[in-house]
Amino acid sequence: MEKSTGALTPHHSHAKLKRSVKVVRPEKGDGNIEYKRQLYQPSSTRLRSLATQMSYRLDEGHGSCIYYIGVEDDGCHSLLDYTSVSESARVLECIARSLNSIVCSKVMIQNEVILIGDCDNETKEGTGGNTSDANNGETADAHIYKNNVESGIVRLEEEPLFKDVFHNNDCHVEDEKEEKTEATATTSSSPTHGSDTPKKSHLVKDSNSFTRCEIYIRRVETHMLDASPISLVELAKNGSTLSLSTYKKKIDENNEKETFEETKQVDNETKSKPETSISETLSSRNIRVAVVGNVDAGKSTLIGTLTTSCLDDGRGRSRTAIMKHRHEIESGRTSTATTHLMGFRNTGEPISGKDSIRTNKRKSEDEIARESYRIVTLMDLAGHEKYLKTTIHGVSSGMADYSMILVNSRHPPTHMTQHHLNLCCSFGIPTIVVFTKTDGCPEHALKNSKEELFKLLRAPDVGRKPFAIRKEQDITTCLGKLNTLAPVIETSCVSADGLGLLRKLLFSLPKRRRHEKKSSRAFEFLVEDIFNVPGVGAVVSGFVNAGELSVGSDCNVYVGPTNDGTFLKTVAKSAHIARIHTGHITSGQSACLAFSLKKEDRLKLRRGMVVLKESPSSTREFDAEICVLKGEGTTIRKSYQAYVHILNVRQSAFARKIEIVNTNAFGLPPSHAAHNDDDDGIVLRPGSRAKVHFEFAQRPEYIRPGMRMLFRDGRVRGVGIITGIQSD
């Protein structure tokens, strides 16, 4: 929206004309269409504001937007000449370039408004010289210009400024759009029937030819686009003195320099960056890391430092940037499970989380995803014992490839550290140990913390060998042995010690869960959260565990199960991945789906549901083979009630039947082995294995054989695998 742009250009000789001839509809505050009167020598601050505005319009148009130059907010023609409009278009193209976007088409339009009579004479005389026009309801300005209906309107498409800059131009205009534009230009250029005005095939660049411009901009959804060779600051300094030839000369120099540097560094691999899509980046090259540790270990601070690329001040500045609730910021304790994206280029260079255009603002998830070749999703989990069940659910449903156990170097590991370590090992998740707050830490305190933690890692129920990471070669050594080794890194978010090694380790981690191999299976979407978005309706977020889905008006899916075990049949209208609109989602992605549900059906949605493409079934009873974990004494017998976690499902369940498996298989003492009690039946002790028939206490759920389960009564008591279900 542009009402005032400062001084007019010296080329404009009709500044006193009243702009009252409408050529388009009035501008709307939302949407992807923006009107601009003129951009004349904008300052650096103004350029940043315009870049923020263009970024908003691109988001509103799901990656594309349209700019009308030479048009007022009410849709009236601004009555500018060709030179003014062309300069404004050049500035907008440079701004688009800085936002990883390019101009697909630039159409100049003339002859929509024509000048009648002498502007200066009529301005001096006013309306006193002619009273008949007042009776017709027209002012003197109506005689100065009017909509041109007698001669043809000229619409000519000019070549964009940066058309030849891109080595891979994915932002071409569709064939249908080009044909439509050509047809419109041909029709508009031809004279009206009965008119003697000759057809015009060129643009008039004098001051009496009122011009406006339509620019179609599209964001390039790929990490391959480099930063703009001409910065916005340089544009602000030089203003309109930089000509088109100067721009292209500088672009060519930059390209030659980049080509020379790339040729120098090429070994046996090609330096051309691979053709990839955001969908592939967020699935096959997305490493999910669960971050756990005690309440004072600094989990949120480390994640905030890694994702924002800004060091902490020692008073919680980094953690406040990623915390979700007000009480979390005030207390410094995380109470919910949240995910944060950390991007890398294909060279291993991390993507800066700070926006270069919008000062003191973080980049959004879609901006990071577009720039990244590889993504690490950091899952921030609660460390306080009060929120233990939230942490267990986050590890169970997070589909984590790896886990990071954070330990405060100034204090030895606590019982919560041991519990988090056992939790990750129960799910078979490789572990990375990170010592935090090493700046100013006494040597004896750090040594004591290491000794205590190494004892926990070497314990029989964990079975990991500590491996210190001190240089880059150590990262290569431990990558293939993460099932037996536990890399140990010392870091500080204040002094940045060890953060470089940690970033290199995260980038080098191989993908452990191959969800792309499950794309041929039936579609299965695990619901983690529910929203009611005004104007959209019911929206669910979650993880695509298997299969693929193309959303649209003909995409019928089943959501459930509800409390009575039934599924709701609905239509998946649209989808988003990393806040980017998409028409197709595949296994391994975290996504959001919008449904067409009635108001009464929206109330039936809950966490723990699934979205399926085929007709599903729910179950209330299932069989599982479990192993009771060693630790504090516990007794499990028939009718034992525990809280069960099966991926995103969490509900109380009863043990209805117990069958002993492999009694004393591990040489356990009789007090810890499962045995048959004549009075109460079979009793399970820590370390024993058994087949148990469970029954959900509240409602049926959707589960499948092969899913990993965890059960607890306060703390984790055992893990297992589902072997069979009974469909309702």
XYZ file of C-alpha atoms in Angstrom:
728
model
C 0.000 0.000 0.000
C 1.637 3.243 -1.147
C 0.110 6.666 -0.522
C 3.166 8.854 -0.296
C 6.582 8.186 -1.754
C 8.323 11.501 -1.348
C 9.274 13.852 -4.179
C 8.221 13.264 -7.761
C 10.803 12.686 -10.426
C 11.979 15.674 -12.455
C 10.540 13.994 -15.591
C 6.975 14.409 -14.323
C 5.361 17.582 -15.669
C 1.745 16.866 -14.624
C 2.067 16.768 -10.837
C -0.948 19.094 -10.433
C -3.358 16.748 -12.216
C -6.038 15.153 -10.124
C -5.801 11.361 -10.157
C -9.417 10.261 -10.530
C -9.511 7.857 -13.495
C -9.891 4.303 -12.226
C -8.063 1.574 -14.126
C -8.209 -1.300 -11.589
C -10.180 -2.186 -8.486
C -9.219 -0.589 -5.145
C -6.391 -2.265 -3.245
C -7.090 -4.796 -0.478
C -5.099 -4.968 2.733
C -4.586 -8.716 2.442
C -3.875 -10.917 -0.559
C -0.905 -11.015 -2.918
C -1.577 -7.814 -4.945
C 0.201 -4.574 -4.027
C -0.242 -1.074 -5.533
C 2.645 1.395 -5.789
C 2.537 4.961 -7.081
C 6.272 5.491 -7.401
C 9.580 4.495 -5.788
C 12.057 7.340 -6.230
C 15.493 7.048 -4.597
C 14.324 5.145 -1.475
C 16.554 5.173 1.588
C 18.020 2.026 3.114
C 15.355 2.047 5.836
C 12.635 2.419 3.227
C 14.119 -0.453 1.210
C 13.986 -2.777 4.215
C 10.383 -1.800 4.794
C 9.541 -2.513 1.157
C 11.322 -5.871 1.364
C 9.279 -6.823 4.428
C 6.104 -5.811 2.610
C 7.036 -7.875 -0.454
C 7.806 -10.873 1.753
C 4.308 -10.565 3.235
C 2.688 -10.406 -0.212
C 4.672 -13.476 -1.317
C 3.484 -15.385 1.736
C -0.106 -14.336 1.070
C 0.148 -15.637 -2.499
C 1.893 -18.877 -1.474
C 5.117 -17.821 -3.188
C 3.890 -15.383 -5.842
C 2.603 -11.814 -5.931
C 1.605 -9.063 -8.367
C 2.676 -5.419 -8.196
C 0.828 -2.584 -9.955
C 3.152 0.418 -10.402
C 1.679 3.803 -11.243
C -1.626 3.054 -9.509
C -3.159 4.691 -6.419
C -4.626 2.730 -3.506
C -8.139 3.456 -4.765
C -7.330 2.013 -8.205
C -6.892 5.322 -10.016
C -4.112 5.947 -12.518
C -1.159 7.838 -10.993
C -0.475 9.706 -14.286
C 3.281 9.023 -14.336
C 5.515 8.948 -17.373
C 7.461 5.939 -18.636
C 10.770 6.944 -17.001
C 9.276 7.174 -13.492
C 7.467 3.850 -13.772
C 10.502 2.086 -15.249
C 12.735 3.292 -12.406
C 10.199 2.099 -9.820
C 10.042 -1.311 -11.515
C 13.833 -1.548 -11.402
C 13.862 -0.938 -7.638
C 11.200 -3.607 -7.090
C 13.193 -6.126 -9.125
C 16.248 -5.537 -6.940
C 14.154 -6.021 -3.805
C 12.716 -9.255 -5.224
C 16.225 -10.458 -5.988
C 17.233 -9.990 -2.325
C 14.263 -12.141 -1.235
C 15.206 -15.134 -3.416
C 12.497 -14.181 -5.899
C 12.529 -13.187 -9.554
C 10.296 -11.249 -11.900
C 8.553 -13.642 -14.285
C 6.886 -10.940 -16.381
C 6.935 -7.143 -16.587
C 4.202 -5.544 -18.688
C 4.168 -1.817 -19.495
C 0.735 -0.338 -20.249
C 0.059 2.982 -22.040
C -2.896 4.762 -23.660
C -5.275 3.914 -20.815
C -5.459 7.631 -19.998
C -5.030 10.466 -22.518
C -4.579 14.233 -22.109
C -7.162 16.649 -23.582
C -6.409 20.351 -23.907
C -3.766 22.469 -22.266
C -3.212 21.417 -18.690
C -1.713 24.745 -17.532
C -4.410 26.919 -19.140
C -7.262 24.892 -17.746
C -5.685 24.815 -14.310
C -5.501 28.627 -14.302
C -8.956 29.214 -15.732
C -10.674 26.655 -13.468
C -14.273 25.909 -14.442
C -15.389 29.457 -15.017
C -14.944 29.274 -18.754
C -17.412 26.492 -19.296
C -20.611 25.998 -17.278
C -22.213 23.337 -19.415
C -19.822 20.749 -18.057
C -20.841 21.514 -14.489
C -24.378 20.586 -15.386
C -23.089 17.239 -16.591
C -21.510 16.612 -13.158
C -17.926 16.852 -14.451
C -15.063 18.986 -13.180
C -12.400 20.718 -15.191
C -10.078 17.772 -14.560
C -12.393 15.514 -16.535
C -11.409 17.434 -19.659
C -7.713 17.048 -18.948
C -7.659 13.235 -19.070
C -10.086 10.382 -19.497
C -10.150 6.655 -20.153
C -9.019 5.959 -23.667
C -11.766 4.140 -25.521
C -11.054 5.542 -28.960
C -7.510 4.319 -29.478
C -6.042 0.918 -28.589
C -4.346 0.363 -25.252
C -0.687 -0.601 -25.638
C 0.492 -3.568 -23.513
C 4.071 -4.602 -24.141
C 6.128 -7.048 -22.078
C 9.666 -5.952 -21.285
C 12.583 -8.182 -20.393
C 13.154 -8.436 -16.619
C 16.364 -6.995 -15.256
C 17.713 -10.278 -13.820
C 16.336 -12.643 -16.435
C 19.727 -14.104 -17.424
C 21.194 -14.170 -13.923
C 19.769 -17.538 -12.893
C 21.500 -20.667 -14.073
C 18.333 -22.628 -13.347
C 15.250 -20.551 -14.038
C 12.426 -22.499 -12.388
C 10.203 -19.447 -12.295
C 9.024 -19.272 -15.879
C 5.482 -18.220 -16.630
C 3.133 -21.024 -17.591
C 2.308 -21.508 -21.254
C -1.339 -20.789 -20.614
C -0.477 -17.491 -18.952
C 1.778 -16.479 -21.827
C -0.855 -17.308 -24.424
C -3.418 -15.336 -22.465
C -1.080 -12.333 -22.174
C -0.265 -12.402 -25.876
C -3.930 -12.648 -26.792
C -4.762 -9.738 -24.502
C -1.935 -7.646 -25.897
C -3.016 -8.326 -29.484
C -6.629 -7.493 -28.783
C -5.843 -4.379 -26.769
C -3.340 -3.084 -29.293
C -5.760 -3.233 -32.180
C -7.788 -0.047 -32.774
C -11.455 0.100 -31.951
C -13.834 -0.532 -34.815
C -14.506 2.666 -36.661
C -11.509 4.515 -35.303
C -8.863 6.036 -37.553
C -6.172 5.843 -34.880
C -3.320 3.686 -36.160
C -2.153 0.621 -34.197
C 0.766 1.305 -31.824
C 3.365 -1.397 -31.318
C 5.888 0.489 -29.205
C 6.009 2.478 -25.989
C 6.193 6.260 -26.043
C 8.722 7.557 -23.523
C 7.788 11.251 -23.482
C 6.202 12.989 -20.493
C 2.702 13.129 -22.055
C 2.291 9.336 -22.270
C 0.859 8.141 -18.981
C 2.255 4.700 -18.105
C 1.662 2.019 -15.524
C 3.301 -1.373 -15.034
C 2.215 -4.843 -13.915
C 4.945 -7.061 -12.424
C 4.494 -10.751 -11.633
C 6.974 -11.991 -8.984
C 7.513 -15.552 -7.858
C 9.705 -16.927 -5.103
C 12.265 -19.513 -6.188
C 11.607 -22.482 -3.890
C 15.120 -23.904 -3.918
C 18.293 -23.601 -1.859
C 20.339 -23.087 -5.023
C 19.724 -19.358 -5.303
C 22.606 -17.295 -3.945
C 22.335 -13.893 -2.315
C 21.821 -10.797 -4.453
C 25.027 -9.524 -6.087
C 23.763 -5.961 -5.596
C 22.835 -5.366 -1.973
C 19.966 -3.185 -0.876
C 22.390 -0.863 0.915
C 24.348 -0.321 -2.304
C 21.091 0.348 -4.109
C 20.167 2.952 -1.495
C 23.539 4.695 -1.825
C 23.535 4.925 -5.603
C 19.810 5.479 -6.128
C 18.956 5.688 -9.796
C 22.542 6.240 -10.940
C 23.064 2.506 -11.429
C 21.925 1.700 -14.922
C 20.852 -1.630 -16.324
C 24.199 -2.111 -18.048
C 26.015 -1.411 -14.763
C 23.918 -4.022 -12.981
C 24.569 -6.668 -15.593
C 28.268 -5.830 -15.654
C 28.533 -6.332 -11.897
C 26.496 -9.508 -12.120
C 28.806 -10.886 -14.793
C 31.854 -10.017 -12.674
C 30.375 -11.829 -9.676
C 29.500 -14.845 -11.790
C 33.018 -15.005 -13.224
C 34.498 -14.759 -9.733
C 32.252 -17.497 -8.395
C 33.028 -19.704 -11.396
C 36.779 -19.283 -10.868
C 36.534 -20.100 -7.139
C 34.375 -23.142 -7.801
C 36.756 -24.445 -10.475
C 39.602 -24.103 -7.985
C 37.843 -26.213 -5.352
C 36.495 -28.967 -7.584
C 38.033 -32.383 -6.875
C 36.155 -35.328 -8.329
C 32.657 -34.125 -7.452
C 30.694 -31.611 -9.429
C 30.263 -28.286 -7.745
C 26.819 -27.712 -9.261
C 24.365 -28.040 -6.422
C 21.951 -30.950 -6.764
C 18.424 -30.391 -7.975
C 16.270 -30.747 -4.882
C 12.864 -29.710 -3.672
C 11.636 -28.522 -0.304
C 9.526 -31.656 0.001
C 12.624 -33.835 -0.351
C 14.617 -31.678 2.051
C 11.938 -31.966 4.743
C 11.664 -35.742 4.400
C 14.768 -37.647 3.277
C 17.298 -35.036 4.504
C 15.577 -34.079 7.745
C 17.355 -35.360 10.873
C 15.152 -35.317 13.979
C 17.043 -34.897 17.269
C 15.396 -35.102 20.700
C 17.054 -32.776 23.236
C 16.664 -34.007 26.827
C 18.395 -33.396 30.139
C 17.872 -32.074 33.628
C 15.992 -28.834 34.268
C 19.179 -26.747 34.669
C 21.121 -28.247 31.760
C 20.348 -25.406 29.318
C 18.390 -27.268 26.621
C 16.310 -24.313 25.418
C 19.350 -22.022 25.570
C 21.408 -24.349 23.372
C 18.577 -24.748 20.850
C 18.016 -20.981 20.789
C 21.721 -20.356 20.198
C 21.932 -22.917 17.376
C 18.788 -21.782 15.571
C 19.190 -18.002 15.941
C 22.986 -17.943 15.364
C 23.287 -15.525 18.298
C 25.218 -16.186 21.497
C 23.523 -16.117 24.872
C 24.113 -13.328 27.379
C 24.096 -15.650 30.393
C 20.675 -14.378 31.481
C 18.361 -16.358 29.227
C 18.268 -14.259 26.061
C 18.556 -17.293 23.750
C 15.881 -19.358 25.438
C 13.292 -16.573 25.405
C 13.542 -16.514 21.600
C 12.097 -20.026 21.287
C 9.906 -20.457 24.358
C 6.196 -20.774 23.698
C 4.337 -19.680 26.848
C 4.642 -16.723 29.169
C 5.105 -18.865 32.281
C 8.030 -20.615 30.560
C 9.776 -17.288 29.978
C 9.186 -16.165 33.559
C 10.284 -19.418 35.225
C 12.867 -20.528 32.671
C 11.365 -24.041 32.601
C 10.075 -25.665 29.438
C 6.697 -27.343 29.939
C 5.747 -28.288 26.359
C 7.393 -30.211 23.540
C 8.301 -27.904 20.640
C 10.280 -28.337 17.421
C 12.746 -25.907 15.860
C 14.465 -26.079 12.460
C 18.189 -25.674 11.944
C 19.261 -25.490 8.297
C 22.517 -26.294 6.518
C 23.765 -25.687 2.995
C 25.229 -28.592 1.045
C 28.721 -27.439 2.044
C 27.895 -27.836 5.744
C 27.601 -24.106 6.383
C 24.731 -23.419 8.821
C 21.922 -21.130 7.739
C 21.854 -17.973 9.829
C 18.671 -17.828 11.864
C 18.682 -14.030 11.919
C 16.790 -12.280 9.143
C 19.050 -9.977 7.142
C 16.101 -7.855 5.993
C 13.951 -7.608 9.102
C 16.290 -6.426 11.818
C 16.278 -8.276 15.160
C 13.823 -10.865 13.871
C 14.281 -14.586 13.436
C 13.806 -16.286 10.119
C 10.573 -18.214 9.868
C 10.452 -21.945 9.236
C 9.571 -21.510 5.571
C 12.553 -19.203 4.976
C 14.942 -21.691 6.597
C 13.450 -24.592 4.641
C 13.792 -22.775 1.311
C 17.460 -21.965 1.857
C 18.539 -25.317 3.312
C 19.953 -28.430 1.708
C 19.789 -30.417 4.956
C 17.623 -29.739 8.004
C 18.049 -30.775 11.630
C 14.804 -30.675 13.615
C 15.599 -30.039 17.277
C 12.840 -31.195 19.640
C 12.922 -29.209 22.880
C 11.576 -31.412 25.695
C 10.865 -30.598 29.336
C 13.514 -31.446 31.921
C 11.624 -30.980 35.179
C 10.283 -34.087 36.885
C 6.870 -32.430 37.026
C 6.625 -32.641 33.215
C 8.089 -36.136 32.859
C 5.025 -37.557 31.119
C 5.287 -34.782 28.482
C 8.918 -35.712 27.864
C 8.102 -39.419 27.580
C 5.346 -38.668 25.075
C 7.711 -36.410 23.091
C 10.336 -39.153 22.809
C 7.697 -41.798 22.031
C 5.912 -39.867 19.269
C 8.793 -37.686 18.011
C 10.264 -40.232 15.556
C 13.723 -39.127 16.712
C 16.767 -40.266 14.741
C 19.130 -39.274 17.546
C 19.014 -37.834 21.047
C 21.150 -35.230 22.772
C 21.595 -35.658 26.532
C 22.564 -32.295 28.017
C 24.486 -32.228 31.305
C 25.341 -29.171 33.375
C 29.131 -29.323 33.669
C 29.020 -27.557 37.042
C 26.844 -30.214 38.690
C 26.980 -34.009 38.490
C 24.183 -35.861 36.660
C 20.921 -36.231 38.571
C 18.371 -39.028 38.684
C 16.468 -37.263 35.872
C 19.560 -37.449 33.663
C 19.713 -41.184 34.287
C 15.997 -41.511 33.603
C 16.256 -39.626 30.277
C 19.248 -41.757 29.278
C 17.365 -44.989 30.020
C 14.327 -43.642 28.156
C 16.309 -43.029 24.951
C 18.032 -46.409 25.201
C 14.651 -48.119 25.683
C 13.577 -46.795 22.276
C 16.923 -47.695 20.699
C 17.836 -44.066 19.964
C 21.603 -43.321 19.638
C 22.797 -40.778 22.166
C 25.041 -37.699 21.962
C 26.240 -36.222 25.266
C 26.701 -32.445 25.468
C 28.269 -30.758 28.494
C 26.972 -27.183 28.768
C 28.039 -24.074 30.679
C 31.759 -24.866 30.464
C 32.682 -21.161 30.552
C 33.920 -20.350 34.030
C 33.394 -23.933 35.208
C 36.010 -25.177 37.720
C 38.123 -28.032 36.415
C 37.363 -30.308 39.345
C 33.596 -29.812 38.866
C 33.791 -30.691 35.162
C 35.977 -33.710 35.919
C 33.539 -34.925 38.569
C 30.558 -34.505 36.225
C 32.326 -36.481 33.491
C 33.217 -39.349 35.819
C 29.653 -39.666 37.096
C 28.154 -39.565 33.602
C 30.649 -42.066 32.184
C 29.570 -44.510 34.889
C 25.970 -44.175 33.717
C 26.977 -44.696 30.078
C 29.012 -47.827 30.851
C 26.216 -49.397 32.908
C 24.924 -52.751 31.531
C 21.437 -51.406 30.764
C 22.920 -48.562 28.652
C 26.094 -50.101 27.217
C 27.654 -47.015 25.605
C 31.342 -46.148 25.503
C 32.114 -42.419 25.896
C 34.058 -40.879 23.006
C 35.348 -37.309 23.375
C 35.000 -35.029 20.320
C 37.936 -32.607 20.256
C 38.531 -32.133 16.508
C 36.785 -32.719 13.189
C 38.528 -36.043 12.590
C 36.865 -37.420 15.720
C 33.458 -36.799 14.145
C 34.316 -39.001 11.168
C 35.621 -41.715 13.482
C 32.443 -42.086 15.539
C 29.778 -41.679 12.817
C 29.533 -45.360 11.935
C 29.625 -46.551 15.538
C 26.882 -44.536 17.234
C 25.132 -47.696 18.454
C 28.113 -48.488 20.704
C 29.773 -45.075 21.141
C 28.390 -41.973 22.820
C 30.066 -38.794 21.423
C 30.855 -36.268 24.168
C 31.197 -32.548 23.356
C 31.903 -29.642 25.720
C 30.070 -26.430 24.802
C 29.272 -22.949 26.026
C 26.496 -20.773 24.620
C 28.158 -17.648 26.007
C 31.720 -18.072 24.729
C 30.785 -20.303 21.730
C 33.222 -23.036 22.805
C 32.420 -26.297 21.046
C 29.448 -24.965 19.073
C 31.313 -25.287 15.771
C 32.067 -28.961 16.419
C 28.478 -29.576 17.487
C 27.139 -28.020 14.265
C 29.513 -30.135 12.164
C 28.434 -33.261 14.038
C 24.738 -32.498 13.513
C 25.306 -31.899 9.806
C 27.286 -35.132 9.413
C 24.739 -37.399 11.134
C 23.292 -39.929 8.674
C 19.556 -40.401 8.367
C 18.586 -43.327 10.614
C 14.836 -43.640 10.013
C 14.191 -44.258 6.308
C 10.604 -43.041 6.063
C 10.914 -42.594 2.302
C 10.925 -46.391 2.008
C 7.397 -46.406 3.443
C 5.966 -44.135 0.752
C 4.418 -47.110 -1.075
C 2.427 -48.161 1.989
C -1.078 -46.976 2.862
C -1.266 -43.353 4.005
C -0.955 -42.891 7.782
C -0.846 -39.483 9.479
C -0.354 -39.241 13.258
C -2.241 -36.294 14.809
C -0.218 -34.419 17.445
C -2.153 -31.160 17.862
C -5.486 -29.590 16.866
C -6.338 -26.011 15.865
C -9.439 -24.106 14.823
C -8.307 -21.447 12.339
C -10.840 -18.680 11.507
C -11.765 -18.786 7.840
C -10.157 -22.197 7.372
C -11.800 -24.509 9.893
C -10.344 -27.563 11.589
C -6.576 -27.945 11.193
C -4.462 -30.775 12.597
C -0.675 -30.971 12.815
C 1.344 -34.138 13.006
C 3.720 -36.537 11.320
C 3.289 -38.515 8.089
C 4.306 -41.993 9.224
C 3.684 -43.776 5.921
C 2.342 -43.289 2.409
C 1.594 -40.191 0.352
C -1.407 -37.872 0.028
C -2.426 -35.315 -2.595
C -4.852 -32.866 -1.022
C -7.758 -31.219 -2.803
C -11.520 -31.180 -3.150
C -11.557 -34.858 -4.158
C -9.226 -36.077 -1.384
C -11.403 -38.154 0.963
C -9.792 -39.274 4.221
C -10.833 -40.853 7.513
C -10.048 -39.181 10.848
C -10.357 -41.058 14.111
C -11.047 -43.045 16.089
C -13.590 -41.080 18.108
C -14.669 -42.073 21.608
C -17.028 -44.731 20.230
C -14.374 -46.178 17.909
C -15.771 -44.782 14.642
C -13.956 -42.668 12.054
C -15.056 -39.371 10.494
C -15.030 -39.232 6.718
C -13.986 -35.807 5.466
C -12.038 -33.963 2.766
C -8.411 -32.821 3.185
C -8.636 -29.347 1.603
C -5.060 -28.151 1.894
C -1.704 -28.919 3.497
C 1.358 -27.082 4.786
C 4.903 -28.266 5.484
C 7.136 -25.859 7.428
C 4.457 -23.177 6.859
C 4.730 -23.636 3.086
C 1.573 -24.404 1.145
C 1.798 -27.691 -0.743
C -0.533 -30.006 -2.596
C 1.332 -33.207 -1.781
C 2.765 -34.646 1.446
C 4.822 -37.801 1.820
C 6.159 -40.047 4.580
C 8.766 -38.534 6.878
C 7.339 -34.999 6.879
C 5.794 -32.951 9.669
C 2.724 -31.345 8.146
C -0.599 -29.610 8.797
C -3.894 -30.660 7.187
C -7.090 -28.616 6.880
C -10.395 -30.541 6.912
C -13.965 -29.818 5.817
C -15.756 -30.730 9.036
C -19.023 -29.630 10.534
C -19.004 -27.771 13.824
C -20.220 -30.759 15.833
C -17.590 -33.006 14.225
C -14.771 -30.588 15.075
C -15.480 -31.143 18.775
C -14.746 -34.853 18.322
C -11.154 -34.245 17.247
C -8.454 -34.991 19.828
C -4.736 -35.670 20.044
C -3.677 -39.227 19.356
C -5.944 -39.719 16.345
C -4.800 -40.832 12.912
C -5.696 -39.765 9.377
C -6.021 -42.656 6.933
C -6.826 -42.883 3.248
C -8.403 -46.328 3.357
C -11.288 -47.483 5.540
C -9.702 -48.110 8.971
C -10.544 -50.037 12.112
C -9.936 -49.381 15.808
C -9.163 -51.758 18.640
C -9.568 -51.815 22.385
C -7.479 -54.929 23.123
C -4.029 -55.903 21.921
C -1.189 -58.329 22.645
C 2.359 -57.225 23.279
C 5.672 -58.794 24.158
C 7.178 -56.715 26.964
C 10.353 -56.499 28.994
C 10.240 -55.058 32.509
C 13.131 -52.651 33.014
C 15.599 -53.073 35.839
C 15.598 -50.440 38.526
C 13.312 -49.729 41.403
C 11.307 -52.724 42.564
C 7.956 -53.211 40.900
C 5.492 -56.077 40.711
C 3.302 -56.698 37.680
C 0.470 -59.190 37.844
C -2.977 -59.653 36.345
C -5.179 -56.467 36.379
C -2.040 -54.303 36.641
C -2.872 -50.809 35.337
C -0.273 -48.677 33.614
C -0.123 -45.652 31.313
C 0.735 -46.851 27.801
C 2.576 -44.833 25.131
C 2.312 -46.179 21.554
C 3.704 -43.556 19.165
C 1.207 -40.673 19.503
C -1.325 -42.765 21.478
C -1.299 -42.417 25.262
C -3.940 -43.984 27.482
C -4.345 -46.141 30.590
C -4.503 -49.893 29.981
C -5.082 -53.025 32.076
C -3.033 -56.230 31.889
C -5.748 -58.856 31.417
C -3.539 -61.885 30.734
C 0.151 -62.626 31.290
C 2.223 -65.409 29.732
C 5.843 -65.969 30.706
C 8.456 -65.856 27.920
C 12.040 -67.122 28.311
C 12.164 -67.507 32.078
C 15.616 -66.702 33.476
C 16.942 -66.173 29.948
C 19.521 -63.694 31.242
C 20.526 -65.607 34.357
C 18.515 -63.384 36.683
C 18.225 -64.255 40.364
C 14.930 -65.817 41.465
C 13.804 -62.603 43.186
C 13.875 -60.772 39.837
C 12.593 -63.518 37.546
C 8.984 -64.060 36.518
C 7.349 -66.870 38.448
C 3.953 -68.503 38.826
C 2.190 -67.659 42.075
C -0.526 -70.159 42.969
C -2.737 -67.488 44.549
C -2.352 -64.464 42.278
C -1.139 -66.111 39.060
C 1.971 -64.992 37.159
C 4.037 -62.185 38.690
C 6.613 -60.165 36.715
C 9.743 -58.716 38.305
C 12.331 -56.242 36.926
C 14.255 -57.783 34.035
C 11.649 -60.435 33.141
C 9.983 -60.885 29.729
C 6.390 -61.883 29.054
C 3.501 -61.768 26.594
C 0.726 -59.593 27.970
C -2.827 -59.047 26.765
C -3.729 -55.364 27.365
C -7.081 -53.597 27.277
C -7.487 -49.823 26.955
C -9.364 -48.308 29.882
C -11.205 -45.454 28.132
C -11.705 -45.782 24.375
C -10.528 -47.727 21.316
C -7.367 -46.607 19.514
C -5.736 -47.175 16.138
C -2.596 -49.326 16.506
C -0.786 -51.853 14.330
C 1.350 -54.921 15.020
C 5.018 -53.959 15.072
C 4.548 -50.622 16.853
C 6.872 -50.014 19.799
C 5.179 -49.372 23.153
C 6.227 -48.088 26.549
C 4.280 -48.385 29.800
C 4.758 -46.583 33.089
C 3.157 -45.954 36.453
C 4.889 -42.744 37.399
C 8.245 -43.753 35.960
C 8.986 -46.003 33.034
C 8.491 -49.640 33.987
C 8.924 -51.453 30.699
C 8.989 -51.454 26.920
C 7.597 -53.814 24.324
C 6.348 -54.450 20.800
C 2.745 -55.019 19.765
C 2.304 -58.506 18.328
C -1.439 -58.638 17.634
C -4.703 -56.688 17.832
C -8.404 -57.471 18.048
C -10.463 -55.239 15.766
C -13.736 -53.837 17.081
